[in-house]
Short mmCIF file of C-alpha atoms and ligand atoms in Angstrom, two decimals:
data_model
loop_
_atom_site.label_atom_id
_atom_site.label_comp_id
_atom_site.label_asym_id
_atom_site.label_seq_id
_atom_site.Cartn_x
_atom_site.Cartn_y
_atom_site.Cartn_z
CA MET A 1 -2.76 -32.88 -2.52
CA THR A 2 -1.26 -35.61 -0.35
CA THR A 3 -1.34 -39.02 -0.71
CA ALA A 4 -2.46 -39.36 1.88
CA ALA A 5 -5.38 -37.43 1.55
CA LYS A 6 -5.28 -39.07 -1.78
CA GLU A 7 -6.08 -42.60 -0.54
CA ALA A 8 -8.31 -41.49 2.96
CA ALA A 9 -12.38 -41.68 0.93
CA TYR A 10 -13.76 -39.08 2.28
CA ASP A 11 -16.87 -36.94 1.31
CA VAL A 12 -16.65 -33.08 2.12
CA LYS A 13 -18.31 -30.28 0.09
CA ASP A 14 -15.50 -29.42 -1.10
CA PRO A 15 -11.60 -30.46 -0.24
CA ALA A 16 -10.80 -26.80 -2.39
CA LEU A 17 -11.93 -25.13 1.18
CA ALA A 18 -9.17 -26.11 3.22
CA PRO A 19 -6.91 -22.53 3.22
CA GLU A 20 -10.05 -21.39 4.75
CA GLY A 21 -10.49 -24.77 7.44
CA ARG A 22 -7.23 -24.52 8.56
CA ARG A 23 -7.03 -20.89 9.08
CA ARG A 24 -9.73 -21.91 11.54
CA VAL A 25 -8.47 -24.54 12.73
CA GLU A 26 -5.02 -22.78 13.97
CA TRP A 27 -7.18 -19.92 15.78
CA ALA A 28 -9.44 -22.53 18.03
CA GLY A 29 -6.27 -23.99 18.49
CA ARG A 30 -4.40 -21.17 20.45
CA SER A 31 -7.73 -21.98 22.72
CA MET A 32 -6.60 -25.41 23.27
CA PRO A 33 -3.93 -25.74 25.36
CA VAL A 34 -4.74 -28.80 27.22
CA LEU A 35 -5.21 -30.45 24.71
CA GLY A 36 -1.87 -29.29 22.86
CA LEU A 37 -0.29 -30.48 25.58
CA ILE A 38 -1.83 -33.90 25.54
CA ARG A 39 -1.61 -33.88 21.87
CA GLU A 40 2.76 -33.47 22.31
CA ARG A 41 2.69 -35.73 24.70
CA PHE A 42 1.13 -38.39 22.33
CA ALA A 43 3.09 -37.66 19.64
CA LYS A 44 5.79 -38.94 21.65
CA GLU A 45 4.11 -42.03 23.24
CA GLN A 46 1.90 -43.19 20.36
CA PRO A 47 -0.78 -44.10 22.52
CA LEU A 48 -3.26 -45.11 19.73
CA LYS A 49 -1.14 -46.73 18.17
CA GLY A 50 -2.42 -49.13 15.24
CA ARG A 51 -5.97 -48.32 16.71
CA ARG A 52 -9.30 -47.85 14.48
CA LEU A 53 -11.23 -45.05 15.86
CA SER A 54 -14.34 -44.07 14.29
CA ALA A 55 -15.47 -40.45 15.98
CA CYS A 56 -19.08 -39.46 14.97
CA LEU A 57 -19.01 -35.60 16.88
CA HIS A 58 -19.29 -31.77 15.40
CA VAL A 59 -16.89 -31.52 12.58
CA THR A 60 -15.87 -27.94 13.95
CA SER A 61 -12.65 -26.81 14.18
CA GLU A 62 -11.82 -27.66 17.65
CA THR A 63 -13.02 -31.22 16.63
CA ALA A 64 -11.01 -30.33 14.17
CA ASN A 65 -8.34 -30.37 16.77
CA LEU A 66 -8.82 -33.54 18.91
CA ALA A 67 -8.34 -35.25 15.46
CA VAL A 68 -5.34 -34.06 14.50
CA THR A 69 -4.55 -35.36 18.40
CA LEU A 70 -5.62 -38.84 17.90
CA LYS A 71 -3.80 -39.24 14.88
CA ALA A 72 -1.14 -38.47 16.62
CA ALA A 73 -1.27 -40.84 19.05
CA GLY A 74 -0.64 -43.23 16.12
CA ALA A 75 -4.73 -43.77 15.60
CA ASP A 76 -6.69 -44.42 12.09
CA VAL A 77 -9.53 -41.95 12.45
CA VAL A 78 -12.78 -41.29 10.37
CA LEU A 79 -15.09 -38.83 10.81
CA CYS A 80 -18.67 -38.11 10.27
CA ALA A 81 -21.32 -35.44 11.74
CA SER A 82 -23.14 -36.12 14.34
CA ASN A 83 -25.37 -33.42 13.28
CA PRO A 84 -27.12 -32.43 9.27
CA LEU A 85 -26.54 -29.04 9.91
CA SER A 86 -23.00 -28.52 12.22
CA THR A 87 -20.81 -28.84 9.89
CA GLN A 88 -17.64 -26.21 9.18
CA ASP A 89 -17.32 -27.95 5.83
CA ASP A 90 -13.60 -25.94 5.37
CA VAL A 91 -12.92 -27.56 8.21
CA ALA A 92 -13.92 -30.19 6.72
CA ALA A 93 -11.32 -30.26 3.88
CA HIS A 94 -8.89 -29.60 5.60
CA LEU A 95 -8.84 -32.00 7.47
CA VAL A 96 -8.65 -33.95 4.56
CA ARG A 97 -6.60 -32.38 2.40
CA ASP A 98 -3.80 -31.70 4.96
CA HIS A 99 -3.82 -33.83 7.81
CA GLY A 100 -5.07 -36.80 5.20
CA ILE A 101 -8.30 -37.87 7.81
CA ALA A 102 -11.07 -39.03 6.15
CA VAL A 103 -14.25 -37.42 6.79
CA HIS A 104 -17.61 -38.07 6.15
CA ALA A 105 -19.85 -35.00 6.43
CA VAL A 106 -21.40 -32.47 4.32
CA LYS A 107 -22.97 -28.82 6.28
CA GLY A 108 -26.78 -29.81 5.47
CA GLU A 109 -26.59 -32.95 4.45
CA ASP A 110 -29.76 -34.69 4.56
CA HIS A 111 -31.62 -37.69 6.19
CA ASP A 112 -30.04 -40.55 3.27
CA ARG A 113 -25.96 -39.40 3.51
CA TYR A 114 -26.32 -38.32 7.16
CA TYR A 115 -25.78 -42.17 7.64
CA ARG A 116 -24.29 -43.68 4.85
CA HIS A 117 -21.82 -40.89 6.46
CA ILE A 118 -22.51 -42.95 9.72
CA GLN A 119 -22.88 -46.54 7.81
CA ALA A 120 -19.03 -44.93 6.89
CA ALA A 121 -17.73 -44.70 10.49
CA LEU A 122 -18.80 -48.08 11.25
CA ALA A 123 -16.69 -49.33 7.52
CA HIS A 124 -13.53 -48.66 9.84
CA ARG A 125 -14.17 -51.47 12.47
CA PRO A 126 -13.10 -49.51 14.14
CA ASP A 127 -11.87 -50.43 17.92
CA ILE A 128 -12.71 -47.11 19.98
CA THR A 129 -15.40 -45.37 18.27
CA MET A 130 -15.76 -41.53 20.05
CA ASP A 131 -20.62 -40.16 19.82
CA ASP A 132 -21.64 -36.84 20.80
CA GLY A 133 -25.63 -37.82 20.83
CA ALA A 134 -24.90 -41.94 20.71
CA ASP A 135 -25.75 -42.44 16.86
CA LEU A 136 -22.30 -44.86 15.93
CA VAL A 137 -23.51 -47.30 19.71
CA GLY A 138 -27.28 -46.98 19.04
CA SER A 139 -26.49 -48.17 15.27
CA LEU A 140 -24.09 -50.82 17.00
CA HIS A 141 -26.52 -52.87 19.20
CA MET A 142 -28.40 -52.63 16.80
CA ILE A 143 -26.48 -55.16 14.27
CA ALA A 144 -25.23 -56.65 17.70
CA LEU A 145 -28.93 -57.41 18.80
CA ASN A 146 -30.14 -57.97 15.16
CA ARG A 147 -32.37 -54.98 14.52
CA MET A 148 -32.40 -54.67 11.76
CA ASP A 149 -35.28 -52.35 11.09
CA ASP A 150 -34.43 -49.50 13.86
CA LEU A 151 -31.65 -48.94 11.42
CA ALA A 152 -31.84 -46.30 9.58
CA PRO A 153 -31.85 -47.53 5.67
CA PRO A 154 -28.44 -46.61 4.28
CA VAL A 155 -26.86 -48.60 7.37
CA ARG A 156 -29.00 -51.95 7.44
CA ARG A 157 -28.55 -52.75 3.53
CA TRP A 158 -24.48 -52.13 3.89
CA VAL A 159 -24.91 -54.61 6.83
CA GLU A 160 -27.60 -56.49 4.96
CA SER A 161 -24.22 -56.81 2.57
CA LEU A 162 -21.97 -58.41 5.29
CA PRO A 163 -21.97 -62.16 6.44
CA LYS A 164 -22.40 -62.78 9.14
CA ASP A 165 -19.71 -63.45 11.51
CA ALA A 166 -18.38 -59.51 9.86
CA ARG A 167 -21.80 -57.95 11.53
CA ALA A 168 -21.19 -60.30 14.52
CA ALA A 169 -16.93 -58.61 14.18
CA LEU A 170 -18.22 -55.50 14.04
CA VAL A 171 -19.10 -55.28 17.62
CA THR A 172 -17.62 -57.66 19.42
CA GLY A 173 -13.86 -55.86 18.39
CA VAL A 174 -15.15 -52.56 20.13
CA VAL A 175 -12.92 -52.40 22.69
CA GLY A 176 -14.98 -48.79 23.87
CA SER A 177 -16.33 -45.86 23.04
CA THR A 178 -16.81 -42.41 24.83
CA GLU A 179 -20.37 -40.58 24.83
CA GLU A 180 -19.84 -36.85 24.63
CA THR A 181 -23.05 -35.19 25.75
CA THR A 182 -26.29 -35.72 27.89
CA THR A 183 -28.88 -37.35 25.66
CA GLY A 184 -25.72 -39.47 24.72
CA VAL A 185 -25.43 -40.96 28.18
CA ILE A 186 -28.70 -41.06 29.12
CA ARG A 187 -29.94 -42.69 26.11
CA LEU A 188 -26.35 -45.58 27.14
CA LYS A 189 -27.41 -45.86 30.24
CA ALA A 190 -31.15 -47.09 30.02
CA MET A 191 -29.45 -49.54 27.18
CA ALA A 192 -26.77 -50.22 30.77
CA LYS A 193 -29.73 -51.54 32.97
CA ASP A 194 -31.06 -52.78 30.13
CA GLY A 195 -27.97 -55.38 29.73
CA VAL A 196 -27.39 -55.10 26.28
CA LEU A 197 -24.84 -52.70 26.48
CA ARG A 198 -22.04 -55.16 24.93
CA PHE A 199 -18.25 -53.00 25.69
CA PRO A 200 -17.76 -50.15 28.44
CA VAL A 201 -18.68 -46.87 27.20
CA ILE A 202 -16.49 -43.70 28.71
CA ALA A 203 -19.13 -40.66 29.92
CA VAL A 204 -16.68 -37.58 28.90
CA ASN A 205 -20.29 -35.65 29.13
CA ASP A 206 -20.04 -36.52 33.28
CA SER A 207 -16.38 -35.36 34.28
CA GLU A 208 -16.31 -32.04 36.17
CA THR A 209 -14.18 -30.34 33.53
CA LYS A 210 -17.20 -31.06 30.59
CA HIS A 211 -20.21 -30.36 32.30
CA LEU A 212 -19.57 -27.98 34.72
CA PHE A 213 -17.83 -25.96 31.40
CA ASP A 214 -19.24 -27.02 28.43
CA ASN A 215 -22.64 -27.25 28.85
CA ARG A 216 -23.06 -24.49 31.02
CA TYR A 217 -20.49 -21.81 29.60
CA GLY A 218 -20.32 -23.13 26.13
CA THR A 219 -23.87 -24.08 25.62
CA GLY A 220 -24.76 -20.27 27.37
CA GLN A 221 -22.70 -17.55 25.36
CA SER A 222 -22.69 -20.32 21.79
CA THR A 223 -26.44 -20.76 22.04
CA VAL A 224 -27.26 -16.83 22.52
CA ASP A 225 -24.88 -16.19 20.05
CA GLY A 226 -27.19 -18.66 17.26
CA ILE A 227 -29.92 -16.74 18.33
CA VAL A 228 -29.19 -13.23 17.71
CA ARG A 229 -26.71 -14.50 14.09
CA ALA A 230 -30.08 -15.44 14.07
CA THR A 231 -31.65 -12.92 13.96
CA ASN A 232 -30.62 -9.89 14.58
CA LEU A 233 -33.30 -9.42 17.53
CA LEU A 234 -32.59 -7.27 20.61
CA LEU A 235 -32.01 -8.93 23.72
CA ALA A 236 -33.02 -6.05 26.74
CA GLY A 237 -35.91 -6.39 27.40
CA ALA A 238 -36.85 -8.78 25.29
CA THR A 239 -38.69 -11.55 27.06
CA VAL A 240 -37.50 -14.95 26.84
CA VAL A 241 -38.52 -18.76 28.18
CA ILE A 242 -36.14 -21.05 28.80
CA ALA A 243 -37.07 -24.61 28.66
CA GLY A 244 -34.81 -26.96 31.10
CA TYR A 245 -32.90 -25.78 33.94
CA GLY A 246 -29.40 -27.86 33.58
CA TRP A 247 -26.04 -27.20 33.00
CA CYS A 248 -26.61 -26.02 29.39
CA GLY A 249 -30.64 -24.16 30.97
CA ARG A 250 -28.60 -21.97 33.68
CA GLY A 251 -25.50 -20.73 31.30
CA VAL A 252 -28.74 -20.27 28.45
CA ALA A 253 -30.20 -18.28 31.41
CA MET A 254 -27.50 -16.16 32.44
CA ARG A 255 -26.10 -15.48 29.69
CA MET A 256 -29.40 -13.75 28.47
CA ARG A 257 -30.02 -13.04 31.86
CA GLY A 258 -26.61 -10.24 30.85
CA ALA A 259 -27.69 -9.26 27.56
CA GLY A 260 -30.78 -7.40 29.51
CA ALA A 261 -34.08 -10.16 28.88
CA ASN A 262 -36.15 -10.89 31.22
CA VAL A 263 -35.57 -14.85 31.72
CA ILE A 264 -38.53 -16.76 31.65
CA VAL A 265 -37.70 -20.51 33.30
CA THR A 266 -40.38 -24.27 32.53
CA GLU A 267 -38.90 -27.19 34.45
CA VAL A 268 -40.65 -30.63 35.61
CA ASP A 269 -37.73 -31.38 38.35
CA ALA A 270 -39.35 -29.24 41.78
CA VAL A 271 -35.14 -28.32 43.18
CA LYS A 272 -34.06 -27.35 39.83
CA ALA A 273 -37.48 -25.46 39.68
CA LEU A 274 -36.59 -23.66 43.33
CA GLU A 275 -32.94 -23.20 41.98
CA ALA A 276 -34.09 -21.07 38.96
CA GLN A 277 -37.24 -18.99 41.58
CA MET A 278 -33.86 -18.26 43.93
CA ASP A 279 -31.71 -18.30 41.39
CA GLY A 280 -34.18 -14.96 40.10
CA TYR A 281 -35.85 -16.27 37.65
CA ARG A 282 -39.65 -16.55 37.46
CA VAL A 283 -40.27 -20.07 37.49
CA MET A 284 -43.28 -21.08 35.89
CA PRO A 285 -45.15 -24.25 33.38
CA MET A 286 -44.75 -23.34 29.64
CA ALA A 287 -48.82 -22.81 29.31
CA ALA A 288 -48.14 -19.83 31.16
CA ALA A 289 -45.07 -18.82 29.75
CA ALA A 290 -46.22 -19.41 26.53
CA PRO A 291 -48.06 -15.78 25.79
CA LEU A 292 -45.39 -13.94 27.58
CA GLY A 293 -42.08 -14.97 25.62
CA ASP A 294 -40.71 -13.39 22.60
CA VAL A 295 -38.11 -15.77 22.43
CA PHE A 296 -37.96 -19.13 23.61
CA VAL A 297 -35.53 -21.37 24.16
CA THR A 298 -35.28 -25.27 24.93
CA LEU A 299 -31.89 -27.28 26.39
CA THR A 300 -34.33 -30.64 27.93
CA GLY A 301 -33.41 -33.03 26.28
CA ASP A 302 -36.87 -34.28 26.10
CA LEU A 303 -39.29 -34.94 23.29
CA ASN A 304 -42.08 -31.97 22.61
CA VAL A 305 -41.21 -29.79 25.18
CA ILE A 306 -42.97 -27.22 23.13
CA ARG A 307 -45.76 -28.05 21.32
CA VAL A 308 -48.95 -27.18 19.20
CA GLU A 309 -50.93 -26.02 21.96
CA HIS A 310 -48.70 -23.78 23.38
CA MET A 311 -48.14 -22.25 20.13
CA ARG A 312 -51.18 -21.42 19.69
CA ARG A 313 -50.90 -18.54 22.94
CA MET A 314 -47.78 -17.62 21.67
CA LYS A 315 -47.40 -13.96 20.63
CA ASP A 316 -47.69 -12.85 16.58
CA GLY A 317 -43.97 -12.51 16.45
CA ALA A 318 -42.68 -15.05 18.40
CA VAL A 319 -39.53 -16.89 18.30
CA VAL A 320 -39.41 -20.35 18.50
CA ALA A 321 -35.58 -22.16 19.10
CA ASN A 322 -34.17 -25.31 20.49
CA SER A 323 -30.59 -26.73 21.96
CA GLY A 324 -31.25 -29.84 22.80
CA HIS A 325 -29.68 -32.31 21.44
CA PHE A 326 -32.12 -33.38 19.61
CA ASN A 327 -34.74 -31.77 17.25
CA VAL A 328 -37.54 -33.24 19.13
CA GLU A 329 -37.50 -30.46 21.51
CA ILE A 330 -40.17 -28.58 19.87
CA ASP A 331 -43.06 -30.64 17.75
CA LEU A 332 -42.63 -30.05 14.47
CA ASP A 333 -44.56 -32.34 13.05
CA GLY A 334 -47.43 -31.32 14.06
CA LEU A 335 -46.79 -27.96 13.91
CA LYS A 336 -46.30 -28.28 9.86
CA GLN A 337 -49.71 -29.87 10.20
CA ALA A 338 -52.05 -26.87 11.89
CA ALA A 339 -49.67 -24.07 10.63
CA GLN A 340 -49.13 -22.67 6.96
CA GLY A 341 -45.93 -22.96 6.81
CA PRO A 342 -41.97 -23.18 6.32
CA ARG A 343 -42.20 -19.89 4.63
CA PRO A 344 -38.44 -19.36 4.29
CA ALA A 345 -37.41 -15.56 6.79
CA ARG A 346 -34.15 -15.56 6.52
CA PRO A 347 -30.87 -18.35 6.71
CA PHE A 348 -31.98 -20.78 9.18
CA VAL A 349 -35.13 -18.68 9.79
CA ASP A 350 -38.50 -20.07 8.92
CA GLU A 351 -41.91 -17.88 9.05
CA PHE A 352 -44.86 -20.38 9.84
CA VAL A 353 -48.51 -18.71 10.62
CA LEU A 354 -50.84 -20.70 12.72
CA ASP A 355 -53.79 -18.99 13.96
CA GLY A 356 -53.09 -16.13 11.90
CA LYS A 357 -50.16 -15.61 14.30
CA ARG A 358 -46.32 -14.81 12.76
CA LEU A 359 -44.31 -17.72 14.49
CA PHE A 360 -40.86 -18.48 13.77
CA VAL A 361 -38.66 -21.11 13.88
CA LEU A 362 -34.92 -21.23 13.26
CA ALA A 363 -32.64 -23.32 12.31
CA GLU A 364 -35.01 -26.25 11.79
CA GLY A 365 -35.48 -27.30 15.72
CA ARG A 366 -32.32 -28.20 15.24
CA LEU A 367 -29.04 -27.47 17.71
CA ILE A 368 -28.87 -23.16 17.10
CA ASN A 369 -25.73 -23.10 18.48
CA LEU A 370 -24.02 -25.42 16.16
CA ALA A 371 -26.65 -24.46 12.70
CA ALA A 372 -26.73 -20.69 13.60
CA ALA A 373 -23.45 -19.82 15.56
CA GLU A 374 -19.91 -21.78 15.81
CA GLY A 375 -20.45 -24.34 18.46
CA HIS A 376 -18.62 -23.56 22.26
CA PRO A 377 -15.53 -21.51 22.26
CA ALA A 378 -12.50 -23.56 21.64
CA SER A 379 -11.64 -22.87 25.23
CA VAL A 380 -14.29 -24.46 26.51
CA MET A 381 -13.74 -27.34 24.18
CA ASP A 382 -10.13 -27.45 25.27
CA MET A 383 -11.33 -28.97 28.59
CA SER A 384 -13.91 -31.28 27.29
CA PHE A 385 -11.62 -33.12 24.10
CA ALA A 386 -8.75 -33.46 26.67
CA ASN A 387 -11.67 -35.32 28.21
CA GLN A 388 -12.12 -36.79 24.88
CA ALA A 389 -8.75 -37.57 24.38
CA LEU A 390 -7.51 -39.57 27.44
CA GLY A 391 -10.72 -41.00 28.06
CA ALA A 392 -9.62 -42.86 24.66
CA GLU A 393 -5.96 -43.39 26.05
CA TYR A 394 -7.79 -44.96 29.47
CA LEU A 395 -9.74 -46.82 27.62
CA VAL A 396 -7.10 -48.10 25.41
CA GLY A 397 -5.38 -49.56 28.72
CA GLN A 398 -8.23 -49.86 30.93
CA GLY A 399 -10.68 -51.46 28.29
CA ALA A 400 -10.74 -55.13 28.91
CA ALA A 401 -11.09 -54.22 32.55
CA LEU A 402 -13.27 -52.24 32.27
CA SER A 403 -17.33 -53.79 32.94
CA ARG A 404 -19.71 -53.26 30.33
CA ASP A 405 -21.10 -50.75 31.60
CA VAL A 406 -21.10 -46.73 31.86
CA HIS A 407 -17.84 -45.10 34.12
CA ARG A 408 -16.46 -41.44 34.26
CA VAL A 409 -13.17 -40.56 33.19
CA PRO A 410 -11.44 -41.05 36.60
CA ARG A 411 -11.28 -38.19 39.01
CA GLU A 412 -7.54 -38.20 39.41
CA ILE A 413 -7.92 -37.27 34.78
CA ASP A 414 -10.10 -34.70 35.60
CA ARG A 415 -8.39 -32.95 38.04
CA GLU A 416 -5.35 -33.04 36.07
CA ILE A 417 -7.54 -31.25 33.41
CA ALA A 418 -8.75 -28.29 35.48
CA ARG A 419 -4.79 -27.70 36.90
CA LEU A 420 -3.74 -28.04 33.65
CA LYS A 421 -6.25 -25.62 32.13
CA LEU A 422 -5.46 -23.48 35.59
CA ALA A 423 -1.84 -23.37 34.37
CA ALA A 424 -2.29 -21.88 30.86
CA MET A 425 -4.61 -19.18 32.34
CA GLY A 426 -1.82 -17.72 34.15
CA THR A 427 -4.11 -19.03 37.84
CA ALA A 428 -2.11 -20.28 40.52
CA ILE A 429 -3.88 -21.96 43.68
CA ASP A 430 -3.31 -22.95 46.75
CA THR A 431 -2.39 -26.33 48.11
CA LEU A 432 -2.91 -28.13 51.33
CA THR A 433 -0.40 -27.61 54.04
CA PRO A 434 0.28 -30.99 56.33
CA GLU A 435 -1.55 -29.73 58.93
CA GLN A 436 -4.43 -28.50 56.73
CA GLU A 437 -4.71 -32.55 55.30
CA ARG A 438 -4.25 -33.76 58.41
CA TYR A 439 -6.67 -30.72 59.91
CA LEU A 440 -9.69 -32.38 57.00
CA ALA A 441 -8.84 -35.77 57.38
CA SER A 442 -9.17 -36.03 60.75
CA TRP A 443 -12.82 -35.86 63.07
CA ASP A 444 -11.03 -35.08 66.71
CA LEU A 445 -8.08 -32.54 65.43
CA GLY A 446 -9.11 -28.35 66.26
CA THR A 447 -12.86 -28.86 67.38
P1 NAI B 1 -29.62 -32.20 31.97
O1 NAI B 1 -30.21 -32.91 33.02
O2 NAI B 1 -28.30 -31.12 33.02
O3 NAI B 1 -30.87 -30.27 32.37
C1 NAI B 1 -31.79 -30.80 31.49
C2 NAI B 1 -33.19 -30.34 32.18
O4 NAI B 1 -34.48 -30.61 31.53
C3 NAI B 1 -33.17 -31.04 33.22
O5 NAI B 1 -33.38 -30.44 34.75
C4 NAI B 1 -34.63 -31.06 33.27
O6 NAI B 1 -35.24 -31.76 34.87
C5 NAI B 1 -35.34 -30.46 32.66
N1 NAI B 1 -36.44 -31.24 31.82
C6 NAI B 1 -37.29 -32.65 31.32
N2 NAI B 1 -38.08 -32.22 30.46
C7 NAI B 1 -38.66 -31.18 30.99
C8 NAI B 1 -39.56 -30.34 30.30
N3 NAI B 1 -40.24 -31.18 29.59
N4 NAI B 1 -40.04 -28.70 30.59
C9 NAI B 1 -38.67 -28.32 31.09
N5 NAI B 1 -37.95 -29.00 31.36
C10 NAI B 1 -37.40 -30.48 31.19
O7 NAI B 1 -28.99 -31.93 30.76
P2 NAI B 1 -28.17 -30.68 29.81
O8 NAI B 1 -26.44 -31.36 30.45
O9 NAI B 1 -28.33 -29.43 30.51
O10 NAI B 1 -28.47 -31.34 28.14
C11 NAI B 1 -29.59 -30.59 28.13
C12 NAI B 1 -29.63 -30.75 27.12
O11 NAI B 1 -28.40 -30.20 25.49
C13 NAI B 1 -29.18 -32.62 26.44
O12 NAI B 1 -29.78 -33.03 25.38
C14 NAI B 1 -27.95 -32.48 25.90
O13 NAI B 1 -27.39 -32.90 25.26
C15 NAI B 1 -27.22 -30.95 25.28
N6 NAI B 1 -26.30 -30.78 24.29
C16 NAI B 1 -26.41 -29.18 23.95
C17 NAI B 1 -25.62 -28.30 23.62
C18 NAI B 1 -25.26 -27.89 22.77
O14 NAI B 1 -23.43 -27.21 21.80
N7 NAI B 1 -26.51 -26.89 22.48
C19 NAI B 1 -23.94 -28.98 24.68
C20 NAI B 1 -24.19 -30.28 26.14
C21 NAI B 1 -25.24 -30.11 25.88
#
């Protein structure tokens, strides 16, 4: 073990898993050329030198490449899990042992341990935070607003043990934060609207080089992968019901159709529903789709999208999964009350019996692509995490000048990431001729 690793406080499953983790991280790194270029520049320029950075992200091989990039930039990094089931234990071990990064994440951790890990990230007293679902920023704001009852017990106990000025410094010390996912951005925009947001946040999710690719192609492919790995079901000829036709839902619908499934979409937004209909899918309310589906996937960021009243109408053997950020999209509490079970059927598959019919819930309703598969392919995370890394650099440079609001990664950075990605893929594109530039900027030429 290196000296750095000895010094780092960490909580991972088993540091001895490091060699396997290193192979995985290297494998992912091969598909992350844009982040690789940023890492080279960061190592020279040290834009995050002396900064304390706490990141609450899915601890996967792609995230490891980001963490190493942030460390190369000079940051002192602490990493905790943003979901109890998404950690790759060997990757966590590799970061601790080979890079001396303090990781607090164990796959399958219970509620208490999950929040002890969040507490470790807060105790790092970060200047910059990175979130995937706003758990760090959410906790910091509960502390700022003195809403101790809204903190998870391990975090509350720790905060209550701090002197008052140290509590206040936790929040005032933050220059800004970045947020990875749609659900987190929605929470943060609500905080900004209520005037309670205490520092600027960069909504990485809102970059075009993030949601157009990560949410659509990344979630699309990896959600299908997670469902297939968990169940080994044949998708060809199956009826798959997709709740939510946003960026993620579009991607899953597209890939399910490619696998031969008959896709039904449920929506609450008339425009998205119309788009799904014209993309060639059947569109109907969940109550109508319930008796038709063999597989159900929620990707809405919303609460109780599949309820017991729907589950009662499902076929014997229906499979229900979620790929939205939180495990709130399927009413599992209601199901547990109404049904017998859960009885483990295979890893990540729980059987319930409801009105004499079997129902299979995958990964306890948590993100199926991260729980049962490996999350997004590295090639899309390359762009998402390029946005994270450049977003952190931007915060350090501009944070003091930014309002306490939710901001986008500047458009020129977004474009530059796309340009670098295309270059890495060996794809050249045209550039505007001077004549075309003049034409597109004018209203009276060429008519
Ligand atoms: P989005 O905002 O583009 O789409 C969500 C869609 O769900 C909207 O069209 C909305 O009208 C619809 N919706 C809301 N309530 C509904 C209901 N009751 N029934 C049917 N439709 C409903 O959001 P996006 O980017 O597609 O993200 C969706 C969720 O997936 C979020 O929680 C996000 O954080 C999460 N996410 C998960 C990833 C993963 O790895 N599994 C990756 C990226 C995002």
